[in-house]
Each structure stands twice: as structure tokens, then as C-alpha cells.
Amino acid sequence: MTIIVTGGAGFIGSNFVFHMLNKYPDYRIICLDKLTYAGNLSTLKTVMDNPNFRFVKADICDREAVNKLFEEEKPDMVVNFAAESHVDRSIEDPEVFLRTNILGTATLMDACRKYGIKRYHQVSTDEVYGDLPIDRPDMFFTEETPIKTSSPYSSSKAGADLLVLAYHRTYNLPVSVSRCSNNYGPYHFPEKLIPLMIANALADKPLPVYGKGENIRDWLYVEDHCRAIDLIIHNGKVGEVYNVGGHNEMSNIEIVKLILKELGKPESLITFVADRKGHDLRYAIDPAKISRELGWLPETKFCDGLKKTIKWYLENREWWQEIISGEYKDYYAKMYGDRK
Ligand code: NAD
Ligand code: TDX
């Protein structure tokens, strides 16, 4: 089995590469990644010498490069993680989100049509469903919930999902789609809530909480997401969407306080700043379908996963400190410099 994993130098993609190489020693895993600001080759250093692994630096929008890789590797499957993934960046500058997330997805699927494939899997997000009210804990996103996006990021992901399902209906491409809730764990890029708060707390810098910190996210440990995708590409039904989430809803302020407690830092570091534009209130996934059909259940409890994650950031400071000392500094100044 040969699998092309796009975006494998990013957060979830790299964890998926490790999961697959560990679990299936006879599979060939090819990582195709453009190495944008969010991609990091050092993340993959432990697998670079693995004879079952190959890294290829390329853009998923580059038809020629994608076709060449298909000709060389004749993949059985493609799992597409490659995307622009940060909501705040999409609000500042939507264009690259449309290019990578929509046109890149089409380019990959066109290669799948041209060369043939057993499965094309699209890694999507619960954000395509928009948001739920904070005061309705009885409401959840199911696979039937209508698409109703809030940000340029989620709109680009929704556009890609629709295209994937259309390629199935129109061309009979064997596709599947997973829509997962917020992930956390090792190699999470420090622009996102949990690693940003860990890094700032360790440096005794203010922790910028948007609005009142009441927005709710449904957190899942990254390894649990990787296991879900593994199950879907092997046993999931073609043409189907699977929601992935662990019923672990937390408000942002609760998370930030837990991180401070775990690190022994004072709550006085918390600073409330201007809210995100169009900020989704609450995400909550109903994972009944993947549990029922594929027997998937989350294995890592949030309290254990958060401890493991914080430990990882403490033990791998060079990984994230190198990131936050580079061009990230300009990003941080622009986004948070005079955010009141
Ligand atoms: P990430 O930003 O950490 O990594 C994205 C990776 O894609 C990087 O390695 C980057 O270099 C690569 N990439 C970007 N544009 C590319 C292009 N044009 N060609 C080739 N490679 C390109 O993202 P992540 O958090 O690991 O998310 C991975 C996927 O999972 C995304 O599709 C995202 O929408 C989805 N997702 C993320 C979460 C989450 O909580 N992080 C939750 C649900 C779904
Ligand atoms: O500095 C911050 N302060 C803050 O209050 C940051 C970076 C975030 N937040 C809030 C905004 C959100 O309510 O924390 C929450 C989580 O924010 P992000 O980490 O940016 O994640 P989110 O916007 O929820 O999107 C994530 O989950 C779904 C991923 O980035 C997406 O790629 C995925 O699809």
C-alpha cells in the first residue's frame, strides 16, 4: 500500500505520518508538503531515514509536480491534510485559503481521476457547520447539519468538501471526508490557542483571550484523530462524511486557566483582548456515526492529553522556540501588538 499524505510536515499530518509508519511497517508513506510557514521539516526528522518514507517538497496546486509524483509512486490512496489552517490569518488575507484549500484539493483529485486511486480522503473540519448557541448544550453537529460557514477559512474548507462529494457523484471518484473538532497535542503550531498560551505563560507574557473567553471548542487529542482517519480510509464507506469528536467541550477561559495551573503561573497573566471578527460561539460534534459504523472511540481524556501536551512543549522547547523567534515575531506584532 502506497499512501500520499499531503501537509505531512504540519501538525496533524505529521502525527498521522508517525501513526501510519508505526502501525503499518509494510506501507509506503509519501509526504507531499509545500513547507509554508506552518510546515516544518525538522518535525519529520525521526522518519527521514525510514526506507518506507519519502518527503517531496511541492505545492498541491502545482499540477505538473502532483502528476509527476503520481506517475512515480502510483499511490493507492491520498490523504489530504494540506491546507491553510488558521482562522485569524484567513480574516486578514483570504486569497491563499481559496487557492490552497479549494484549487489544491481539485488538483489532487484531478490527478486521482487521471491515474486511478483506491481512496481519496479529505481531512475537513467541524467549522463547516458554522456554530451552535452557547446556551443549548443539547445541540450537536451531525453529518446532516447544513453547511453554514463563518470565516474565509471555514468557507474554503466547505468549498473543498462540496467539490470532493461532487467528484464522487460526477466522476465516481472513491472519496471520503472526515470533519473533526479542534485538535491538540505535539507539533501544534504556536499561533493556535493551546500552544500560544503555553509559550506565553512560560515566558511570563500576557495571555491574549479573545472577547470574554466564553467561546466553546470541542477538543480532541491528535492521536485520536489520526486513528479515526486510519479507520475511515480502510473501513469507511466511499462517498460518506464522518464527524470526529470526543464530546469534550471547554470554554477558552477554562483551557487557559488549566494551562496556567499546570505550569504554576498566575491568572494575572490573562489579558482580555478584542474579539475575533465573526467569532464562532460553540462547536460540538456528535460522533455517533463513526462510533457505530467503525467502532471508533476517543482514548485520551482531556486532563491526560493536556498534561502530555504541556510536557511535550517543555521537553521540546527548541522546536517551538525556533518558530517563534523567526518571521512569527512579525505575525505576533501585527495580530496582537495593539489589539485592545
Ligand atoms: P497546519 O497548518 O499545522 O499544517 C498544514 C500543512 O500543510 C503544513 O505542513 C503546510 O506546509 C502544508 N501546506 C499548506 N499549503 C500547502 C500547499 N499549497 N501545498 C502543499 N502543502 C501545503 O494544519 P493542521 O492543524 O495540521 O491541519 C491539517 C488539516 O486538518 C487541515 O486541512 C485542517 O483544515 C484540518 N483540521 C485541523 C484541525 C485542527 O484543530 N488543527 C481540526 C479539524 C481539521
Ligand atoms: O490568541 C488567541 N486567543 C483566543 O482567545 C487564539 C489564537 C485563539 N483564541 C480563541 C479563538 C477560538 O475561540 O481560542 C479558540 C481556538 O482558536 P484557534 O486555536 O485559532 O482554533 P479555531 O479557530 O477553533 O480553529 C481550529 O479548529 C478547527 C483550527 O485552527 C482549525 O484549523 C480547525 O479546522
PDB file of N, CA and C in Angstrom, residues 164-257:
ATOM      1  N   VAL A 164     -15.303  17.689  -3.269  1.00  0.00           N
ATOM      2  CA  VAL A 164     -14.932  16.276  -3.085  1.00  0.00           C
ATOM      3  C   VAL A 164     -16.172  15.391  -3.297  1.00  0.00           C
ATOM      4  N   LEU A 165     -17.284  15.797  -2.684  1.00  0.00           N
ATOM      5  CA  LEU A 165     -18.505  14.990  -2.813  1.00  0.00           C
ATOM      6  C   LEU A 165     -19.041  15.046  -4.253  1.00  0.00           C
ATOM      7  N   ALA A 166     -18.833  16.200  -4.919  1.00  0.00           N
ATOM      8  CA  ALA A 166     -19.254  16.322  -6.327  1.00  0.00           C
ATOM      9  C   ALA A 166     -18.391  15.430  -7.237  1.00  0.00           C
ATOM     10  N   TYR A 167     -17.106  15.304  -6.938  1.00  0.00           N
ATOM     11  CA  TYR A 167     -16.243  14.421  -7.747  1.00  0.00           C
ATOM     12  C   TYR A 167     -16.673  12.955  -7.584  1.00  0.00           C
ATOM     13  N   HIS A 168     -17.217  12.645  -6.416  1.00  0.00           N
ATOM     14  CA  HIS A 168     -17.732  11.283  -6.223  1.00  0.00           C
ATOM     15  C   HIS A 168     -18.975  11.077  -7.081  1.00  0.00           C
ATOM     16  N   ARG A 169     -19.913  12.012  -6.967  1.00  0.00           N
ATOM     17  CA  ARG A 169     -21.178  11.861  -7.702  1.00  0.00           C
ATOM     18  C   ARG A 169     -20.957  11.936  -9.215  1.00  0.00           C
ATOM     19  N   THR A 170     -20.131  12.889  -9.659  1.00  0.00           N
ATOM     20  CA  THR A 170     -19.984  13.113 -11.101  1.00  0.00           C
ATOM     21  C   THR A 170     -19.037  12.102 -11.757  1.00  0.00           C
ATOM     22  N   TYR A 171     -17.895  11.866 -11.104  1.00  0.00           N
ATOM     23  CA  TYR A 171     -16.859  11.023 -11.737  1.00  0.00           C
ATOM     24  C   TYR A 171     -16.708   9.664 -11.058  1.00  0.00           C
ATOM     25  N   ASN A 172     -17.525   9.446  -9.995  1.00  0.00           N
ATOM     26  CA  ASN A 172     -17.422   8.196  -9.245  1.00  0.00           C
ATOM     27  C   ASN A 172     -16.066   8.025  -8.567  1.00  0.00           C
ATOM     28  N   LEU A 173     -15.418   9.140  -8.231  1.00  0.00           N
ATOM     29  CA  LEU A 173     -14.137   9.052  -7.525  1.00  0.00           C
ATOM     30  C   LEU A 173     -14.405   8.480  -6.123  1.00  0.00           C
ATOM     31  N   PRO A 174     -13.605   7.479  -5.695  1.00  0.00           N
ATOM     32  CA  PRO A 174     -13.845   6.871  -4.369  1.00  0.00           C
ATOM     33  C   PRO A 174     -13.322   7.765  -3.237  1.00  0.00           C
ATOM     34  N   VAL A 175     -14.174   8.628  -2.759  1.00  0.00           N
ATOM     35  CA  VAL A 175     -13.747   9.623  -1.767  1.00  0.00           C
ATOM     36  C   VAL A 175     -14.329   9.314  -0.387  1.00  0.00           C
ATOM     37  N   SER A 176     -13.736   9.917   0.625  1.00  0.00           N
ATOM     38  CA  SER A 176     -14.371  10.020   1.943  1.00  0.00           C
ATOM     39  C   SER A 176     -13.942  11.349   2.553  1.00  0.00           C
ATOM     40  N   VAL A 177     -14.738  11.805   3.526  1.00  0.00           N
ATOM     41  CA  VAL A 177     -14.483  13.101   4.166  1.00  0.00           C
ATOM     42  C   VAL A 177     -14.614  12.913   5.671  1.00  0.00           C
ATOM     43  N   SER A 178     -13.668  13.480   6.437  1.00  0.00           N
ATOM     44  CA  SER A 178     -13.845  13.497   7.890  1.00  0.00           C
ATOM     45  C   SER A 178     -13.902  14.939   8.354  1.00  0.00           C
ATOM     46  N   ARG A 179     -14.808  15.213   9.277  1.00  0.00           N
ATOM     47  CA  ARG A 179     -14.929  16.574   9.825  1.00  0.00           C
ATOM     48  C   ARG A 179     -14.672  16.501  11.325  1.00  0.00           C
ATOM     49  N   CYS A 180     -13.515  16.973  11.703  1.00  0.00           N
ATOM     50  CA  CYS A 180     -13.078  16.799  13.090  1.00  0.00           C
ATOM     51  C   CYS A 180     -13.172  18.109  13.865  1.00  0.00           C
ATOM     52  N   SER A 181     -13.266  17.972  15.171  1.00  0.00           N
ATOM     53  CA  SER A 181     -13.255  19.120  16.071  1.00  0.00           C
ATOM     54  C   SER A 181     -11.808  19.575  16.324  1.00  0.00           C
ATOM     55  N   ASN A 182     -11.630  20.551  17.210  1.00  0.00           N
ATOM     56  CA  ASN A 182     -10.281  21.101  17.479  1.00  0.00           C
ATOM     57  C   ASN A 182      -9.326  20.044  18.013  1.00  0.00           C
ATOM     58  N   ASN A 183      -8.169  19.935  17.386  1.00  0.00           N
ATOM     59  CA  ASN A 183      -7.125  19.004  17.836  1.00  0.00           C
ATOM     60  C   ASN A 183      -6.135  19.717  18.742  1.00  0.00           C
ATOM     61  N   TYR A 184      -5.449  18.955  19.598  1.00  0.00           N
ATOM     62  CA  TYR A 184      -4.317  19.485  20.357  1.00  0.00           C
ATOM     63  C   TYR A 184      -3.323  18.346  20.545  1.00  0.00           C
ATOM     64  N   GLY A 185      -2.063  18.718  20.823  1.00  0.00           N
ATOM     65  CA  GLY A 185      -1.036  17.689  21.013  1.00  0.00           C
ATOM     66  C   GLY A 185       0.309  18.187  20.511  1.00  0.00           C
ATOM     67  N   PRO A 186       1.300  17.285  20.387  1.00  0.00           N
ATOM     68  CA  PRO A 186       2.642  17.664  19.943  1.00  0.00           C
ATOM     69  C   PRO A 186       2.657  18.241  18.525  1.00  0.00           C
ATOM     70  N   TYR A 187       3.575  19.148  18.283  1.00  0.00           N
ATOM     71  CA  TYR A 187       3.804  19.779  16.967  1.00  0.00           C
ATOM     72  C   TYR A 187       2.672  20.706  16.521  1.00  0.00           C
ATOM     73  N   HIS A 188       1.863  21.175  17.483  1.00  0.00           N
ATOM     74  CA  HIS A 188       0.796  22.130  17.153  1.00  0.00           C
ATOM     75  C   HIS A 188       1.457  23.494  16.980  1.00  0.00           C
ATOM     76  N   PHE A 189       1.210  24.139  15.868  1.00  0.00           N
ATOM     77  CA  PHE A 189       1.896  25.409  15.558  1.00  0.00           C
ATOM     78  C   PHE A 189       1.521  26.481  16.587  1.00  0.00           C
ATOM     79  N   PRO A 190       2.508  27.242  17.081  1.00  0.00           N
ATOM     80  CA  PRO A 190       2.254  28.153  18.210  1.00  0.00           C
ATOM     81  C   PRO A 190       1.323  29.333  17.950  1.00  0.00           C
ATOM     82  N   GLU A 191       0.765  29.463  16.754  1.00  0.00           N
ATOM     83  CA  GLU A 191      -0.241  30.516  16.529  1.00  0.00           C
ATOM     84  C   GLU A 191      -1.611  30.124  17.094  1.00  0.00           C
ATOM     85  N   LYS A 192      -1.805  28.815  17.378  1.00  0.00           N
ATOM     86  CA  LYS A 192      -3.113  28.324  17.814  1.00  0.00           C
ATOM     87  C   LYS A 192      -3.248  28.404  19.341  1.00  0.00           C
ATOM     88  N   LEU A 193      -4.497  28.396  19.828  1.00  0.00           N
ATOM     89  CA  LEU A 193      -4.770  28.719  21.239  1.00  0.00           C
ATOM     90  C   LEU A 193      -3.859  27.991  22.245  1.00  0.00           C
ATOM     91  N   ILE A 194      -3.878  26.662  22.251  1.00  0.00           N
ATOM     92  CA  ILE A 194      -3.194  25.939  23.341  1.00  0.00           C
ATOM     93  C   ILE A 194      -1.676  26.163  23.318  1.00  0.00           C
ATOM     94  N   PRO A 195      -0.991  25.949  22.177  1.00  0.00           N
ATOM     95  CA  PRO A 195       0.469  26.185  22.213  1.00  0.00           C
ATOM     96  C   PRO A 195       0.838  27.653  22.426  1.00  0.00           C
ATOM     97  N   LEU A 196      -0.010  28.571  21.916  1.00  0.00           N
ATOM     98  CA  LEU A 196       0.286  30.004  22.119  1.00  0.00           C
ATOM     99  C   LEU A 196       0.246  30.331  23.616  1.00  0.00           C
ATOM    100  N   MET A 197      -0.760  29.792  24.299  1.00  0.00           N
ATOM    101  CA  MET A 197      -0.887  30.089  25.731  1.00  0.00           C
ATOM    102  C   MET A 197       0.243  29.422  26.522  1.00  0.00           C
ATOM    103  N   ILE A 198       0.644  28.236  26.127  1.00  0.00           N
ATOM    104  CA  ILE A 198       1.763  27.570  26.823  1.00  0.00           C
ATOM    105  C   ILE A 198       3.035  28.407  26.649  1.00  0.00           C
ATOM    106  N   ALA A 199       3.325  28.801  25.390  1.00  0.00           N
ATOM    107  CA  ALA A 199       4.558  29.557  25.116  1.00  0.00           C
ATOM    108  C   ALA A 199       4.558  30.893  25.854  1.00  0.00           C
ATOM    109  N   ASN A 200       3.420  31.605  25.831  1.00  0.00           N
ATOM    110  CA  ASN A 200       3.367  32.907  26.506  1.00  0.00           C
ATOM    111  C   ASN A 200       3.506  32.749  28.018  1.00  0.00           C
ATOM    112  N   ALA A 201       2.818  31.749  28.573  1.00  0.00           N
ATOM    113  CA  ALA A 201       2.883  31.552  30.029  1.00  0.00           C
ATOM    114  C   ALA A 201       4.321  31.251  30.452  1.00  0.00           C
ATOM    115  N   LEU A 202       5.011  30.421  29.677  1.00  0.00           N
ATOM    116  CA  LEU A 202       6.391  30.076  30.038  1.00  0.00           C
ATOM    117  C   LEU A 202       7.303  31.297  29.992  1.00  0.00           C
ATOM    118  N   ALA A 203       6.948  32.278  29.138  1.00  0.00           N
ATOM    119  CA  ALA A 203       7.761  33.498  29.024  1.00  0.00           C
ATOM    120  C   ALA A 203       7.200  34.622  29.911  1.00  0.00           C
ATOM    121  N   ASP A 204       6.221  34.291  30.751  1.00  0.00           N
ATOM    122  CA  ASP A 204       5.547  35.288  31.612  1.00  0.00           C
ATOM    123  C   ASP A 204       5.003  36.466  30.808  1.00  0.00           C
ATOM    124  N   LYS A 205       4.540  36.159  29.575  1.00  0.00           N
ATOM    125  CA  LYS A 205       3.931  37.205  28.731  1.00  0.00           C
ATOM    126  C   LYS A 205       2.406  37.162  28.885  1.00  0.00           C
ATOM    127  N   PRO A 206       1.705  38.271  28.568  1.00  0.00           N
ATOM    128  CA  PRO A 206       0.241  38.251  28.668  1.00  0.00           C
ATOM    129  C   PRO A 206      -0.386  37.159  27.800  1.00  0.00           C
ATOM    130  N   LEU A 207      -1.477  36.551  28.290  1.00  0.00           N
ATOM    131  CA  LEU A 207      -2.197  35.530  27.520  1.00  0.00           C
ATOM    132  C   LEU A 207      -3.423  36.189  26.893  1.00  0.00           C
ATOM    133  N   PRO A 208      -3.406  36.422  25.573  1.00  0.00           N
ATOM    134  CA  PRO A 208      -4.486  37.193  24.931  1.00  0.00           C
ATOM    135  C   PRO A 208      -5.742  36.364  24.668  1.00  0.00           C
ATOM    136  N   VAL A 209      -6.749  36.537  25.521  1.00  0.00           N
ATOM    137  CA  VAL A 209      -8.019  35.799  25.365  1.00  0.00           C
ATOM    138  C   VAL A 209      -8.995  36.703  24.618  1.00  0.00           C
ATOM    139  N   TYR A 210      -9.551  36.186  23.512  1.00  0.00           N
ATOM    140  CA  TYR A 210     -10.474  36.988  22.696  1.00  0.00           C
ATOM    141  C   TYR A 210     -11.817  37.150  23.409  1.00  0.00           C
ATOM    142  N   GLY A 211     -12.358  38.389  23.354  1.00  0.00           N
ATOM    143  CA  GLY A 211     -13.679  38.644  23.949  1.00  0.00           C
ATOM    144  C   GLY A 211     -13.649  38.340  25.436  1.00  0.00           C
ATOM    145  N   LYS A 212     -14.663  37.553  25.884  1.00  0.00           N
ATOM    146  CA  LYS A 212     -14.717  37.218  27.314  1.00  0.00           C
ATOM    147  C   LYS A 212     -14.187  35.806  27.584  1.00  0.00           C
ATOM    148  N   GLY A 213     -13.727  35.129  26.511  1.00  0.00           N
ATOM    149  CA  GLY A 213     -13.213  33.770  26.719  1.00  0.00           C
ATOM    150  C   GLY A 213     -14.316  32.739  26.874  1.00  0.00           C
ATOM    151  N   GLU A 214     -15.559  33.141  26.496  1.00  0.00           N
ATOM    152  CA  GLU A 214     -16.695  32.229  26.729  1.00  0.00           C
ATOM    153  C   GLU A 214     -16.933  31.254  25.570  1.00  0.00           C
ATOM    154  N   ASN A 215     -16.264  31.491  24.435  1.00  0.00           N
ATOM    155  CA  ASN A 215     -16.476  30.622  23.268  1.00  0.00           C
ATOM    156  C   ASN A 215     -16.031  29.199  23.599  1.00  0.00           C
ATOM    157  N   ILE A 216     -16.786  28.256  23.053  1.00  0.00           N
ATOM    158  CA  ILE A 216     -16.548  26.847  23.407  1.00  0.00           C
ATOM    159  C   ILE A 216     -16.015  26.069  22.202  1.00  0.00           C
ATOM    160  N   ARG A 217     -14.991  25.260  22.445  1.00  0.00           N
ATOM    161  CA  ARG A 217     -14.460  24.363  21.429  1.00  0.00           C
ATOM    162  C   ARG A 217     -14.515  22.937  21.990  1.00  0.00           C
ATOM    163  N   ASP A 218     -14.499  21.942  21.082  1.00  0.00           N
ATOM    164  CA  ASP A 218     -14.652  20.536  21.449  1.00  0.00           C
ATOM    165  C   ASP A 218     -13.294  19.885  21.152  1.00  0.00           C
ATOM    166  N   TRP A 219     -12.465  19.671  22.185  1.00  0.00           N
ATOM    167  CA  TRP A 219     -11.056  19.319  21.960  1.00  0.00           C
ATOM    168  C   TRP A 219     -10.815  17.815  21.871  1.00  0.00           C
ATOM    169  N   LEU A 220      -9.959  17.436  20.921  1.00  0.00           N
ATOM    170  CA  LEU A 220      -9.633  16.015  20.722  1.00  0.00           C
ATOM    171  C   LEU A 220      -8.118  15.865  20.612  1.00  0.00           C
ATOM    172  N   TYR A 221      -7.572  14.880  21.320  1.00  0.00           N
ATOM    173  CA  TYR A 221      -6.120  14.637  21.236  1.00  0.00           C
ATOM    174  C   TYR A 221      -5.786  14.146  19.823  1.00  0.00           C
ATOM    175  N   VAL A 222      -4.701  14.681  19.263  1.00  0.00           N
ATOM    176  CA  VAL A 222      -4.414  14.471  17.842  1.00  0.00           C
ATOM    177  C   VAL A 222      -4.311  12.994  17.448  1.00  0.00           C
ATOM    178  N   GLU A 223      -3.782  12.159  18.343  1.00  0.00           N
ATOM    179  CA  GLU A 223      -3.636  10.730  18.021  1.00  0.00           C
ATOM    180  C   GLU A 223      -5.013  10.077  17.809  1.00  0.00           C
ATOM    181  N   ASP A 224      -6.007  10.543  18.575  1.00  0.00           N
ATOM    182  CA  ASP A 224      -7.363  10.005  18.401  1.00  0.00           C
ATOM    183  C   ASP A 224      -7.913  10.361  17.016  1.00  0.00           C
ATOM    184  N   HIS A 225      -7.587  11.555  16.538  1.00  0.00           N
ATOM    185  CA  HIS A 225      -7.997  11.956  15.181  1.00  0.00           C
ATOM    186  C   HIS A 225      -7.295  11.067  14.140  1.00  0.00           C
ATOM    187  N   CYS A 226      -5.997  10.829  14.354  1.00  0.00           N
ATOM    188  CA  CYS A 226      -5.248  10.003  13.388  1.00  0.00           C
ATOM    189  C   CYS A 226      -5.830   8.593  13.311  1.00  0.00           C
ATOM    190  N   ARG A 227      -6.209   8.027  14.469  1.00  0.00           N
ATOM    191  CA  ARG A 227      -6.813   6.684  14.473  1.00  0.00           C
ATOM    192  C   ARG A 227      -8.144   6.690  13.720  1.00  0.00           C
ATOM    193  N   ALA A 228      -8.881   7.789  13.851  1.00  0.00           N
ATOM    194  CA  ALA A 228     -10.182   7.881  13.159  1.00  0.00           C
ATOM    195  C   ALA A 228      -9.966   7.862  11.643  1.00  0.00           C
ATOM    196  N   ILE A 229      -8.988   8.634  11.164  1.00  0.00           N
ATOM    197  CA  ILE A 229      -8.742   8.688   9.711  1.00  0.00           C
ATOM    198  C   ILE A 229      -8.254   7.330   9.209  1.00  0.00           C
ATOM    199  N   ASP A 230      -7.396   6.698   9.992  1.00  0.00           N
ATOM    200  CA  ASP A 230      -6.908   5.346   9.659  1.00  0.00           C
ATOM    201  C   ASP A 230      -8.116   4.399   9.458  1.00  0.00           C
ATOM    202  N   LEU A 231      -9.071   4.436  10.387  1.00  0.00           N
ATOM    203  CA  LEU A 231     -10.254   3.573  10.275  1.00  0.00           C
ATOM    204  C   LEU A 231     -11.093   3.930   9.043  1.00  0.00           C
ATOM    205  N   ILE A 232     -11.260   5.227   8.798  1.00  0.00           N
ATOM    206  CA  ILE A 232     -12.125   5.645   7.683  1.00  0.00           C
ATOM    207  C   ILE A 232     -11.517   5.227   6.340  1.00  0.00           C
ATOM    208  N   ILE A 233     -10.199   5.426   6.169  1.00  0.00           N
ATOM    209  CA  ILE A 233      -9.625   5.096   4.845  1.00  0.00           C
ATOM    210  C   ILE A 233      -9.613   3.587   4.605  1.00  0.00           C
ATOM    211  N   HIS A 234      -9.578   2.798   5.681  1.00  0.00           N
ATOM    212  CA  HIS A 234      -9.573   1.343   5.493  1.00  0.00           C
ATOM    213  C   HIS A 234     -10.980   0.744   5.466  1.00  0.00           C
ATOM    214  N   ASN A 235     -11.858   1.229   6.364  1.00  0.00           N
ATOM    215  CA  ASN A 235     -13.167   0.575   6.520  1.00  0.00           C
ATOM    216  C   ASN A 235     -14.365   1.481   6.260  1.00  0.00           C
ATOM    217  N   GLY A 236     -14.120   2.789   6.118  1.00  0.00           N
ATOM    218  CA  GLY A 236     -15.242   3.709   5.937  1.00  0.00           C
ATOM    219  C   GLY A 236     -15.857   3.559   4.553  1.00  0.00           C
ATOM    220  N   LYS A 237     -17.143   3.954   4.450  1.00  0.00           N
ATOM    221  CA  LYS A 237     -17.848   3.808   3.164  1.00  0.00           C
ATOM    222  C   LYS A 237     -17.459   4.930   2.209  1.00  0.00           C
ATOM    223  N   VAL A 238     -17.278   4.567   0.958  1.00  0.00           N
ATOM    224  CA  VAL A 238     -16.968   5.555  -0.085  1.00  0.00           C
ATOM    225  C   VAL A 238     -18.150   6.519  -0.249  1.00  0.00           C
ATOM    226  N   GLY A 239     -17.820   7.794  -0.452  1.00  0.00           N
ATOM    227  CA  GLY A 239     -18.859   8.801  -0.682  1.00  0.00           C
ATOM    228  C   GLY A 239     -19.469   9.357   0.595  1.00  0.00           C
ATOM    229  N   GLU A 240     -18.927   8.911   1.759  1.00  0.00           N
ATOM    230  CA  GLU A 240     -19.551   9.299   3.032  1.00  0.00           C
ATOM    231  C   GLU A 240     -18.725  10.329   3.800  1.00  0.00           C
ATOM    232  N   VAL A 241     -19.441  11.055   4.653  1.00  0.00           N
ATOM    233  CA  VAL A 241     -18.824  12.011   5.575  1.00  0.00           C
ATOM    234  C   VAL A 241     -18.868  11.411   6.977  1.00  0.00           C
ATOM    235  N   TYR A 242     -17.775  11.540   7.729  1.00  0.00           N
ATOM    236  CA  TYR A 242     -17.741  11.082   9.123  1.00  0.00           C
ATOM    237  C   TYR A 242     -17.335  12.227  10.038  1.00  0.00           C
ATOM    238  N   ASN A 243     -18.162  12.537  11.027  1.00  0.00           N
ATOM    239  CA  ASN A 243     -17.792  13.509  12.060  1.00  0.00           C
ATOM    240  C   ASN A 243     -16.892  12.846  13.089  1.00  0.00           C
ATOM    241  N   VAL A 244     -15.877  13.584  13.543  1.00  0.00           N
ATOM    242  CA  VAL A 244     -14.946  13.043  14.542  1.00  0.00           C
ATOM    243  C   VAL A 244     -14.831  14.042  15.701  1.00  0.00           C
ATOM    244  N   GLY A 245     -15.117  13.581  16.901  1.00  0.00           N
ATOM    245  CA  GLY A 245     -15.009  14.452  18.075  1.00  0.00           C
ATOM    246  C   GLY A 245     -15.244  13.637  19.324  1.00  0.00           C
ATOM    247  N   GLY A 246     -14.762  14.138  20.452  1.00  0.00           N
ATOM    248  CA  GLY A 246     -14.774  13.313  21.664  1.00  0.00           C
ATOM    249  C   GLY A 246     -15.671  13.796  22.770  1.00  0.00           C
ATOM    250  N   HIS A 247     -16.689  14.631  22.458  1.00  0.00           N
ATOM    251  CA  HIS A 247     -17.574  15.180  23.492  1.00  0.00           C
ATOM    252  C   HIS A 247     -16.747  15.807  24.607  1.00  0.00           C
ATOM    253  N   ASN A 248     -15.845  16.680  24.242  1.00  0.00           N
ATOM    254  CA  ASN A 248     -15.019  17.324  25.263  1.00  0.00           C
ATOM    255  C   ASN A 248     -15.061  18.837  25.068  1.00  0.00           C
ATOM    256  N   GLU A 249     -16.193  19.408  25.474  1.00  0.00           N
ATOM    257  CA  GLU A 249     -16.372  20.855  25.271  1.00  0.00           C
ATOM    258  C   GLU A 249     -15.797  21.650  26.432  1.00  0.00           C
ATOM    259  N   MET A 250     -15.052  22.685  26.073  1.00  0.00           N
ATOM    260  CA  MET A 250     -14.463  23.562  27.100  1.00  0.00           C
ATOM    261  C   MET A 250     -14.504  24.993  26.584  1.00  0.00           C
ATOM    262  N   SER A 251     -14.707  25.950  27.506  1.00  0.00           N
ATOM    263  CA  SER A 251     -14.610  27.344  27.074  1.00  0.00           C
ATOM    264  C   SER A 251     -13.118  27.706  27.027  1.00  0.00           C
ATOM    265  N   ASN A 252     -12.800  28.733  26.234  1.00  0.00           N
ATOM    266  CA  ASN A 252     -11.399  29.128  26.100  1.00  0.00           C
ATOM    267  C   ASN A 252     -10.796  29.538  27.437  1.00  0.00           C
ATOM    268  N   ILE A 253     -11.581  30.246  28.243  1.00  0.00           N
ATOM    269  CA  ILE A 253     -11.031  30.716  29.519  1.00  0.00           C
ATOM    270  C   ILE A 253     -10.735  29.533  30.455  1.00  0.00           C
ATOM    271  N   GLU A 254     -11.591  28.505  30.391  1.00  0.00           N
ATOM    272  CA  GLU A 254     -11.313  27.300  31.211  1.00  0.00           C
ATOM    273  C   GLU A 254      -9.975  26.682  30.812  1.00  0.00           C
ATOM    274  N   ILE A 255      -9.746  26.580  29.484  1.00  0.00           N
ATOM    275  CA  ILE A 255      -8.495  25.975  28.982  1.00  0.00           C
ATOM    276  C   ILE A 255      -7.294  26.791  29.451  1.00  0.00           C
ATOM    277  N   VAL A 256      -7.394  28.109  29.295  1.00  0.00           N
ATOM    278  CA  VAL A 256      -6.269  28.975  29.644  1.00  0.00           C
ATOM    279  C   VAL A 256      -5.951  28.849  31.138  1.00  0.00           C
ATOM    280  N   LYS A 257      -6.988  28.802  31.951  1.00  0.00           N
ATOM    281  CA  LYS A 257      -6.768  28.657  33.402  1.00  0.00           C
ATOM    282  C   LYS A 257      -6.125  27.302  33.737  1.00  0.00           C
TER     283      LYS A 257
END
